[in-house]
Amino acid sequence: MDQSDKKDTLQSSAEITKNLAAHTAELKKKTEIVNHRLDELRAEADKFLHPEKSSNKNK
């Protein structure tokens, strides 16, 4: 492997790493959004399934 091949390989690796980091950050944001929505849905389900708990909180 000559110098130019090594340079191309390093540039490719750096680009792949950069893209992977960007995708990872994007997935992390989406995961946070989904988890937040899941918490909201769980709370709604609890109110629906156990209305006595929410009415006790309001007293």
N, CA, C and O atoms as a Maestro MAE file, in Angstrom:
{
 s_m_m2io_version
 :::
 2.0.0
}

f_m_ct {
 s_m_title
 :::
 protein
 m_atom[236] {
  # First column is atom index #
  i_m_mmod_type
  r_m_x_coord
  r_m_y_coord
  r_m_z_coord
  i_m_residue_number
  s_m_chain_name
  s_m_pdb_residue_name
  s_m_pdb_atom_name
  i_m_atomic_number
  :::
  1 25 0.861 -1.175 0.000 1 A "MET " " N  " 7
  2 3 0.000 0.000 0.000 1 A "MET " " CA " 6
  3 2 0.905 1.234 0.000 1 A "MET " " C  " 6
  4 15 1.794 1.351 0.843 1 A "MET " " O  " 8
  5 25 0.684 2.142 -0.931 2 A "ASP " " N  " 7
  6 3 1.514 3.346 -0.982 2 A "ASP " " CA " 6
  7 2 0.870 4.478 -0.180 2 A "ASP " " C  " 6
  8 15 -0.216 4.315 0.376 2 A "ASP " " O  " 8
  9 25 1.556 5.639 -0.124 3 A "GLN " " N  " 7
  10 3 1.090 6.769 0.687 3 A "GLN " " CA " 6
  11 2 -0.303 7.249 0.298 3 A "GLN " " C  " 6
  12 15 -1.126 7.524 1.171 3 A "GLN " " O  " 8
  13 25 -0.581 7.355 -1.012 4 A "SER " " N  " 7
  14 3 -1.885 7.880 -1.429 4 A "SER " " CA " 6
  15 2 -3.015 6.938 -1.027 4 A "SER " " C  " 6
  16 15 -4.103 7.390 -0.670 4 A "SER " " O  " 8
  17 25 -2.765 5.631 -1.082 5 A "ASP " " N  " 7
  18 3 -3.785 4.672 -0.634 5 A "ASP " " CA " 6
  19 2 -4.060 4.826 0.861 5 A "ASP " " C  " 6
  20 15 -5.210 4.773 1.294 5 A "ASP " " O  " 8
  21 25 -2.998 5.016 1.645 6 A "LYS " " N  " 7
  22 3 -3.163 5.199 3.089 6 A "LYS " " CA " 6
  23 2 -3.961 6.475 3.373 6 A "LYS " " C  " 6
  24 15 -4.840 6.494 4.234 6 A "LYS " " O  " 8
  25 25 -3.634 7.553 2.623 7 A "LYS " " N  " 7
  26 3 -4.330 8.820 2.812 7 A "LYS " " CA " 6
  27 2 -5.806 8.670 2.469 7 A "LYS " " C  " 6
  28 15 -6.665 9.147 3.210 7 A "LYS " " O  " 8
  29 25 -6.109 8.005 1.344 8 A "ASP " " N  " 7
  30 3 -7.505 7.777 0.950 8 A "ASP " " CA " 6
  31 2 -8.247 6.958 2.004 8 A "ASP " " C  " 6
  32 15 -9.400 7.240 2.331 8 A "ASP " " O  " 8
  33 25 -7.572 5.950 2.524 9 A "THR " " N  " 7
  34 3 -8.181 5.096 3.541 9 A "THR " " CA " 6
  35 2 -8.481 5.890 4.807 9 A "THR " " C  " 6
  36 15 -9.548 5.745 5.404 9 A "THR " " O  " 8
  37 25 -7.529 6.733 5.211 10 A "LEU " " N  " 7
  38 3 -7.749 7.553 6.406 10 A "LEU " " CA " 6
  39 2 -8.882 8.546 6.198 10 A "LEU " " C  " 6
  40 15 -9.694 8.762 7.098 10 A "LEU " " O  " 8
  41 25 -8.940 9.154 5.013 11 A "GLN " " N  " 7
  42 3 -10.032 10.085 4.721 11 A "GLN " " CA " 6
  43 2 -11.365 9.362 4.720 11 A "GLN " " C  " 6
  44 15 -12.352 9.874 5.248 11 A "GLN " " O  " 8
  45 25 -11.400 8.174 4.130 12 A "SER " " N  " 7
  46 3 -12.638 7.393 4.112 12 A "SER " " CA " 6
  47 2 -13.063 7.026 5.537 12 A "SER " " C  " 6
  48 15 -14.238 7.125 5.889 12 A "SER " " O  " 8
  49 25 -12.104 6.607 6.340 13 A "SER " " N  " 7
  50 3 -12.409 6.240 7.722 13 A "SER " " CA " 6
  51 2 -12.924 7.440 8.499 13 A "SER " " C  " 6
  52 15 -13.877 7.321 9.269 13 A "SER " " O  " 8
  53 25 -12.300 8.595 8.301 14 A "ALA " " N  " 7
  54 3 -12.734 9.808 8.997 14 A "ALA " " CA " 6
  55 2 -14.141 10.195 8.565 14 A "ALA " " C  " 6
  56 15 -14.959 10.606 9.389 14 A "ALA " " O  " 8
  57 25 -14.421 10.064 7.276 15 A "GLU " " N  " 7
  58 3 -15.753 10.396 6.766 15 A "GLU " " CA " 6
  59 2 -16.806 9.440 7.315 15 A "GLU " " C  " 6
  60 15 -17.898 9.863 7.695 15 A "GLU " " O  " 8
  61 25 -16.480 8.176 7.355 16 A "ILE " " N  " 7
  62 3 -17.402 7.170 7.887 16 A "ILE " " CA " 6
  63 2 -17.671 7.447 9.369 16 A "ILE " " C  " 6
  64 15 -18.813 7.370 9.823 16 A "ILE " " O  " 8
  65 25 -16.626 7.765 10.108 17 A "THR " " N  " 7
  66 3 -16.768 8.051 11.537 17 A "THR " " CA " 6
  67 2 -17.640 9.286 11.751 17 A "THR " " C  " 6
  68 15 -18.499 9.307 12.633 17 A "THR " " O  " 8
  69 25 -17.412 10.306 10.940 18 A "LYS " " N  " 7
  70 3 -18.201 11.547 11.038 18 A "LYS " " CA " 6
  71 2 -19.677 11.262 10.743 18 A "LYS " " C  " 6
  72 15 -20.559 11.718 11.471 18 A "LYS " " O  " 8
  73 25 -19.939 10.509 9.675 19 A "ASN " " N  " 7
  74 3 -21.321 10.171 9.318 19 A "ASN " " CA " 6
  75 2 -21.985 9.326 10.400 19 A "ASN " " C  " 6
  76 15 -23.156 9.520 10.728 19 A "ASN " " O  " 8
  77 25 -21.226 8.395 10.941 20 A "LEU " " N  " 7
  78 3 -21.760 7.527 11.991 20 A "LEU " " CA " 6
  79 2 -22.115 8.345 13.229 20 A "LEU " " C  " 6
  80 15 -23.147 8.108 13.856 20 A "LEU " " O  " 8
  81 25 -21.272 9.295 13.577 21 A "ALA " " N  " 7
  82 3 -21.550 10.150 14.732 21 A "ALA " " CA " 6
  83 2 -22.807 10.978 14.493 21 A "ALA " " C  " 6
  84 15 -23.621 11.145 15.400 21 A "ALA " " O  " 8
  85 25 -22.967 11.493 13.291 22 A "ALA " " N  " 7
  86 3 -24.157 12.285 12.968 22 A "ALA " " CA " 6
  87 2 -25.417 11.431 13.054 22 A "ALA " " C  " 6
  88 15 -26.424 11.864 13.615 22 A "ALA " " O  " 8
  89 25 -25.367 10.237 12.509 23 A "HIS " " N  " 7
  90 3 -26.537 9.343 12.562 23 A "HIS " " CA " 6
  91 2 -26.838 8.921 13.996 23 A "HIS " " C  " 6
  92 15 -28.002 8.816 14.382 23 A "HIS " " O  " 8
  93 25 -25.806 8.683 14.773 24 A "THR " " N  " 7
  94 3 -25.996 8.298 16.168 24 A "THR " " CA " 6
  95 2 -26.686 9.418 16.944 24 A "THR " " C  " 6
  96 15 -27.591 9.167 17.740 24 A "THR " " O  " 8
  97 25 -26.250 10.655 16.705 25 A "ALA " " N  " 7
  98 3 -26.874 11.804 17.379 25 A "ALA " " CA " 6
  99 2 -28.342 11.940 16.976 25 A "ALA " " C  " 6
  100 15 -29.201 12.226 17.809 25 A "ALA " " O  " 8
  101 25 -28.612 11.735 15.700 26 A "GLU " " N  " 7
  102 3 -29.990 11.819 15.211 26 A "GLU " " CA " 6
  103 2 -30.863 10.736 15.849 26 A "GLU " " C  " 6
  104 15 -31.990 11.007 16.262 26 A "GLU " " O  " 8
  105 25 -30.344 9.521 15.927 27 A "LEU " " N  " 7
  106 3 -31.091 8.428 16.548 27 A "LEU " " CA " 6
  107 2 -31.321 8.681 18.028 27 A "LEU " " C  " 6
  108 15 -32.376 8.341 18.564 27 A "LEU " " O  " 8
  109 25 -30.344 9.273 18.682 28 A "LYS " " N  " 7
  110 3 -30.489 9.579 20.105 28 A "LYS " " CA " 6
  111 2 -31.623 10.579 20.322 28 A "LYS " " C  " 6
  112 15 -32.431 10.415 21.236 28 A "LYS " " O  " 8
  113 25 -31.685 11.617 19.481 29 A "LYS " " N  " 7
  114 3 -32.768 12.603 19.581 29 A "LYS " " CA " 6
  115 2 -34.119 11.942 19.363 29 A "LYS " " C  " 6
  116 15 -35.065 12.173 20.117 29 A "LYS " " O  " 8
  117 25 -34.202 11.115 18.323 30 A "LYS " " N  " 7
  118 3 -35.479 10.452 18.028 30 A "LYS " " CA " 6
  119 2 -35.880 9.509 19.148 30 A "LYS " " C  " 6
  120 15 -37.064 9.399 19.469 30 A "LYS " " O  " 8
  121 25 -34.921 8.832 19.744 31 A "THR " " N  " 7
  122 3 -35.197 7.925 20.851 31 A "THR " " CA " 6
  123 2 -35.749 8.695 22.042 31 A "THR " " C  " 6
  124 15 -36.678 8.237 22.706 31 A "THR " " O  " 8
  125 25 -35.175 9.871 22.315 32 A "GLU " " N  " 7
  126 3 -35.670 10.703 23.419 32 A "GLU " " CA " 6
  127 2 -37.109 11.133 23.164 32 A "GLU " " C  " 6
  128 15 -37.931 11.130 24.081 32 A "GLU " " O  " 8
  129 25 -37.419 11.503 21.925 33 A "ILE " " N  " 7
  130 3 -38.787 11.912 21.575 33 A "ILE " " CA " 6
  131 2 -39.750 10.743 21.767 33 A "ILE " " C  " 6
  132 15 -40.824 10.905 22.345 33 A "ILE " " O  " 8
  133 25 -39.364 9.580 21.286 34 A "VAL " " N  " 7
  134 3 -40.217 8.391 21.399 34 A "VAL " " CA " 6
  135 2 -40.418 8.015 22.862 34 A "VAL " " C  " 6
  136 15 -41.534 7.693 23.270 34 A "VAL " " O  " 8
  137 25 -39.352 8.053 23.652 35 A "ASN " " N  " 7
  138 3 -39.478 7.708 25.073 35 A "ASN " " CA " 6
  139 2 -40.375 8.695 25.814 35 A "ASN " " C  " 6
  140 15 -41.142 8.306 26.695 35 A "ASN " " O  " 8
  141 25 -40.276 9.971 25.454 36 A "HIS " " N  " 7
  142 3 -41.141 10.978 26.076 36 A "HIS " " CA " 6
  143 2 -42.607 10.702 25.731 36 A "HIS " " C  " 6
  144 15 -43.481 10.751 26.597 36 A "HIS " " O  " 8
  145 25 -42.855 10.417 24.468 37 A "ARG " " N  " 7
  146 3 -44.235 10.126 24.042 37 A "ARG " " CA " 6
  147 2 -44.746 8.853 24.714 37 A "ARG " " C  " 6
  148 15 -45.915 8.773 25.093 37 A "ARG " " O  " 8
  149 25 -43.879 7.869 24.861 38 A "LEU " " N  " 7
  150 3 -44.258 6.628 25.528 38 A "LEU " " CA " 6
  151 2 -44.652 6.898 26.976 38 A "LEU " " C  " 6
  152 15 -45.621 6.325 27.473 38 A "LEU " " O  " 8
  153 25 -43.912 7.760 27.649 39 A "ASP " " N  " 7
  154 3 -44.264 8.135 29.028 39 A "ASP " " CA " 6
  155 2 -45.636 8.801 29.070 39 A "ASP " " C  " 6
  156 15 -46.437 8.528 29.964 39 A "ASP " " O  " 8
  157 25 -45.905 9.685 28.088 40 A "GLU " " N  " 7
  158 3 -47.211 10.340 28.028 40 A "GLU " " CA " 6
  159 2 -48.326 9.321 27.827 40 A "GLU " " C  " 6
  160 15 -49.369 9.392 28.478 40 A "GLU " " O  " 8
  161 25 -48.099 8.382 26.928 41 A "LEU " " N  " 7
  162 3 -49.122 7.364 26.664 41 A "LEU " " CA " 6
  163 2 -49.337 6.460 27.867 41 A "LEU " " C  " 6
  164 15 -50.466 6.056 28.147 41 A "LEU " " O  " 8
  165 25 -48.279 6.143 28.571 42 A "ARG " " N  " 7
  166 3 -48.417 5.325 29.787 42 A "ARG " " CA " 6
  167 2 -49.258 6.066 30.821 42 A "ARG " " C  " 6
  168 15 -50.115 5.472 31.475 42 A "ARG " " O  " 8
  169 25 -49.006 7.367 30.963 43 A "ALA " " N  " 7
  170 3 -49.779 8.166 31.921 43 A "ALA " " CA " 6
  171 2 -51.251 8.193 31.525 43 A "ALA " " C  " 6
  172 15 -52.129 8.060 32.377 43 A "ALA " " O  " 8
  173 25 -51.520 8.365 30.233 44 A "GLU " " N  " 7
  174 3 -52.911 8.355 29.765 44 A "GLU " " CA " 6
  175 2 -53.560 7.002 30.018 44 A "GLU " " C  " 6
  176 15 -54.712 6.932 30.445 44 A "GLU " " O  " 8
  177 25 -52.832 5.941 29.757 45 A "ALA " " N  " 7
  178 3 -53.363 4.598 29.968 45 A "ALA " " CA " 6
  179 2 -53.654 4.357 31.443 45 A "ALA " " C  " 6
  180 15 -54.672 3.758 31.789 45 A "ALA " " O  " 8
  181 25 -52.756 4.827 32.317 46 A "ASP " " N  " 7
  182 3 -52.988 4.677 33.756 46 A "ASP " " CA " 6
  183 2 -54.245 5.417 34.193 46 A "ASP " " C  " 6
  184 15 -55.020 4.904 35.000 46 A "ASP " " O  " 8
  185 25 -54.451 6.626 33.662 47 A "LYS " " N  " 7
  186 3 -55.666 7.380 34.003 47 A "LYS " " CA " 6
  187 2 -56.914 6.622 33.548 47 A "LYS " " C  " 6
  188 15 -57.923 6.579 34.253 47 A "LYS " " O  " 8
  189 25 -56.827 6.036 32.373 48 A "PHE " " N  " 7
  190 3 -57.967 5.314 31.820 48 A "PHE " " CA " 6
  191 2 -58.232 4.021 32.593 48 A "PHE " " C  " 6
  192 15 -59.378 3.706 32.913 48 A "PHE " " O  " 8
  193 25 -57.169 3.279 32.887 49 A "LEU " " N  " 7
  194 3 -57.320 1.984 33.540 49 A "LEU " " CA " 6
  195 2 -57.576 2.093 35.039 49 A "LEU " " C  " 6
  196 15 -58.214 1.225 35.635 49 A "LEU " " O  " 8
  197 25 -57.073 3.170 35.640 50 A "HIS " " N  " 7
  198 3 -57.204 3.342 37.088 50 A "HIS " " CA " 6
  199 2 -57.706 4.747 37.403 50 A "HIS " " C  " 6
  200 15 -56.972 5.552 37.976 50 A "HIS " " O  " 8
  201 25 -58.945 5.047 37.034 51 A "PRO " " N  " 7
  202 3 -59.466 6.411 37.250 51 A "PRO " " CA " 6
  203 2 -59.533 6.790 38.732 51 A "PRO " " C  " 6
  204 15 -59.501 7.971 39.077 51 A "PRO " " O  " 8
  205 25 -59.625 5.787 39.600 52 A "GLU " " N  " 7
  206 3 -59.706 6.088 41.036 52 A "GLU " " CA " 6
  207 2 -58.409 6.727 41.544 52 A "GLU " " C  " 6
  208 15 -58.448 7.534 42.472 52 A "GLU " " O  " 8
  209 25 -57.289 6.386 40.962 53 A "LYS " " N  " 7
  210 3 -56.017 6.974 41.380 53 A "LYS " " CA " 6
  211 2 -55.982 8.461 41.049 53 A "LYS " " C  " 6
  212 15 -55.570 9.273 41.876 53 A "LYS " " O  " 8
  213 25 -56.406 8.812 39.862 54 A "SER " " N  " 7
  214 3 -56.388 10.237 39.472 54 A "SER " " CA " 6
  215 2 -57.408 11.035 40.247 54 A "SER " " C  " 6
  216 15 -57.167 12.207 40.536 54 A "SER " " O  " 8
  217 25 -58.543 10.445 40.597 55 A "SER " " N  " 7
  218 3 -59.548 11.184 41.373 55 A "SER " " CA " 6
  219 2 -59.064 11.381 42.801 55 A "SER " " C  " 6
  220 15 -59.399 12.392 43.418 55 A "SER " " O  " 8
  221 25 -58.286 10.449 43.349 56 A "ASN " " N  " 7
  222 3 -57.736 10.596 44.687 56 A "ASN " " CA " 6
  223 2 -56.699 11.709 44.728 56 A "ASN " " C  " 6
  224 15 -56.576 12.399 45.739 56 A "ASN " " O  " 8
  225 25 -55.961 11.892 43.656 57 A "LYS " " N  " 7
  226 3 -54.942 12.938 43.582 57 A "LYS " " CA " 6
  227 2 -55.596 14.318 43.589 57 A "LYS " " C  " 6
  228 15 -55.014 15.274 44.103 57 A "LYS " " O  " 8
  229 25 -56.794 14.432 43.026 58 A "ASN " " N  " 7
  230 3 -57.473 15.714 42.922 58 A "ASN " " CA " 6
  231 2 -58.138 16.145 44.210 58 A "ASN " " C  " 6
  232 15 -58.584 17.288 44.316 58 A "ASN " " O  " 8
  233 25 -58.218 15.261 45.192 59 A "LYS " " N  " 7
  234 3 -58.895 15.582 46.455 59 A "LYS " " CA " 6
  235 2 -58.004 16.418 47.348 59 A "LYS " " C  " 6
  236 15 -58.406 16.783 48.452 59 A "LYS " " O  " 8
  :::
 }
 m_bond[235] {
  # First column is bond index #
  i_m_from
  i_m_to
  i_m_order
  :::
  1 1 2 1
  2 2 3 1
  3 3 4 2
  4 3 5 1
  5 5 6 1
  6 6 7 1
  7 7 8 2
  8 7 9 1
  9 9 10 1
  10 10 11 1
  11 11 12 2
  12 11 13 1
  13 13 14 1
  14 14 15 1
  15 15 16 2
  16 15 17 1
  17 17 18 1
  18 18 19 1
  19 19 20 2
  20 19 21 1
  21 21 22 1
  22 22 23 1
  23 23 24 2
  24 23 25 1
  25 25 26 1
  26 26 27 1
  27 27 28 2
  28 27 29 1
  29 29 30 1
  30 30 31 1
  31 31 32 2
  32 31 33 1
  33 33 34 1
  34 34 35 1
  35 35 36 2
  36 35 37 1
  37 37 38 1
  38 38 39 1
  39 39 40 2
  40 39 41 1
  41 41 42 1
  42 42 43 1
  43 43 44 2
  44 43 45 1
  45 45 46 1
  46 46 47 1
  47 47 48 2
  48 47 49 1
  49 49 50 1
  50 50 51 1
  51 51 52 2
  52 51 53 1
  53 53 54 1
  54 54 55 1
  55 55 56 2
  56 55 57 1
  57 57 58 1
  58 58 59 1
  59 59 60 2
  60 59 61 1
  61 61 62 1
  62 62 63 1
  63 63 64 2
  64 63 65 1
  65 65 66 1
  66 66 67 1
  67 67 68 2
  68 67 69 1
  69 69 70 1
  70 70 71 1
  71 71 72 2
  72 71 73 1
  73 73 74 1
  74 74 75 1
  75 75 76 2
  76 75 77 1
  77 77 78 1
  78 78 79 1
  79 79 80 2
  80 79 81 1
  81 81 82 1
  82 82 83 1
  83 83 84 2
  84 83 85 1
  85 85 86 1
  86 86 87 1
  87 87 88 2
  88 87 89 1
  89 89 90 1
  90 90 91 1
  91 91 92 2
  92 91 93 1
  93 93 94 1
  94 94 95 1
  95 95 96 2
  96 95 97 1
  97 97 98 1
  98 98 99 1
  99 99 100 2
  100 99 101 1
  101 101 102 1
  102 102 103 1
  103 103 104 2
  104 103 105 1
  105 105 106 1
  106 106 107 1
  107 107 108 2
  108 107 109 1
  109 109 110 1
  110 110 111 1
  111 111 112 2
  112 111 113 1
  113 113 114 1
  114 114 115 1
  115 115 116 2
  116 115 117 1
  117 117 118 1
  118 118 119 1
  119 119 120 2
  120 119 121 1
  121 121 122 1
  122 122 123 1
  123 123 124 2
  124 123 125 1
  125 125 126 1
  126 126 127 1
  127 127 128 2
  128 127 129 1
  129 129 130 1
  130 130 131 1
  131 131 132 2
  132 131 133 1
  133 133 134 1
  134 134 135 1
  135 135 136 2
  136 135 137 1
  137 137 138 1
  138 138 139 1
  139 139 140 2
  140 139 141 1
  141 141 142 1
  142 142 143 1
  143 143 144 2
  144 143 145 1
  145 145 146 1
  146 146 147 1
  147 147 148 2
  148 147 149 1
  149 149 150 1
  150 150 151 1
  151 151 152 2
  152 151 153 1
  153 153 154 1
  154 154 155 1
  155 155 156 2
  156 155 157 1
  157 157 158 1
  158 158 159 1
  159 159 160 2
  160 159 161 1
  161 161 162 1
  162 162 163 1
  163 163 164 2
  164 163 165 1
  165 165 166 1
  166 166 167 1
  167 167 168 2
  168 167 169 1
  169 169 170 1
  170 170 171 1
  171 171 172 2
  172 171 173 1
  173 173 174 1
  174 174 175 1
  175 175 176 2
  176 175 177 1
  177 177 178 1
  178 178 179 1
  179 179 180 2
  180 179 181 1
  181 181 182 1
  182 182 183 1
  183 183 184 2
  184 183 185 1
  185 185 186 1
  186 186 187 1
  187 187 188 2
  188 187 189 1
  189 189 190 1
  190 190 191 1
  191 191 192 2
  192 191 193 1
  193 193 194 1
  194 194 195 1
  195 195 196 2
  196 195 197 1
  197 197 198 1
  198 198 199 1
  199 199 200 2
  200 199 201 1
  201 201 202 1
  202 202 203 1
  203 203 204 2
  204 203 205 1
  205 205 206 1
  206 206 207 1
  207 207 208 2
  208 207 209 1
  209 209 210 1
  210 210 211 1
  211 211 212 2
  212 211 213 1
  213 213 214 1
  214 214 215 1
  215 215 216 2
  216 215 217 1
  217 217 218 1
  218 218 219 1
  219 219 220 2
  220 219 221 1
  221 221 222 1
  222 222 223 1
  223 223 224 2
  224 223 225 1
  225 225 226 1
  226 226 227 1
  227 227 228 2
  228 227 229 1
  229 229 230 1
  230 230 231 1
  231 231 232 2
  232 231 233 1
  233 233 234 1
  234 234 235 1
  235 235 236 2
  :::
 }
}
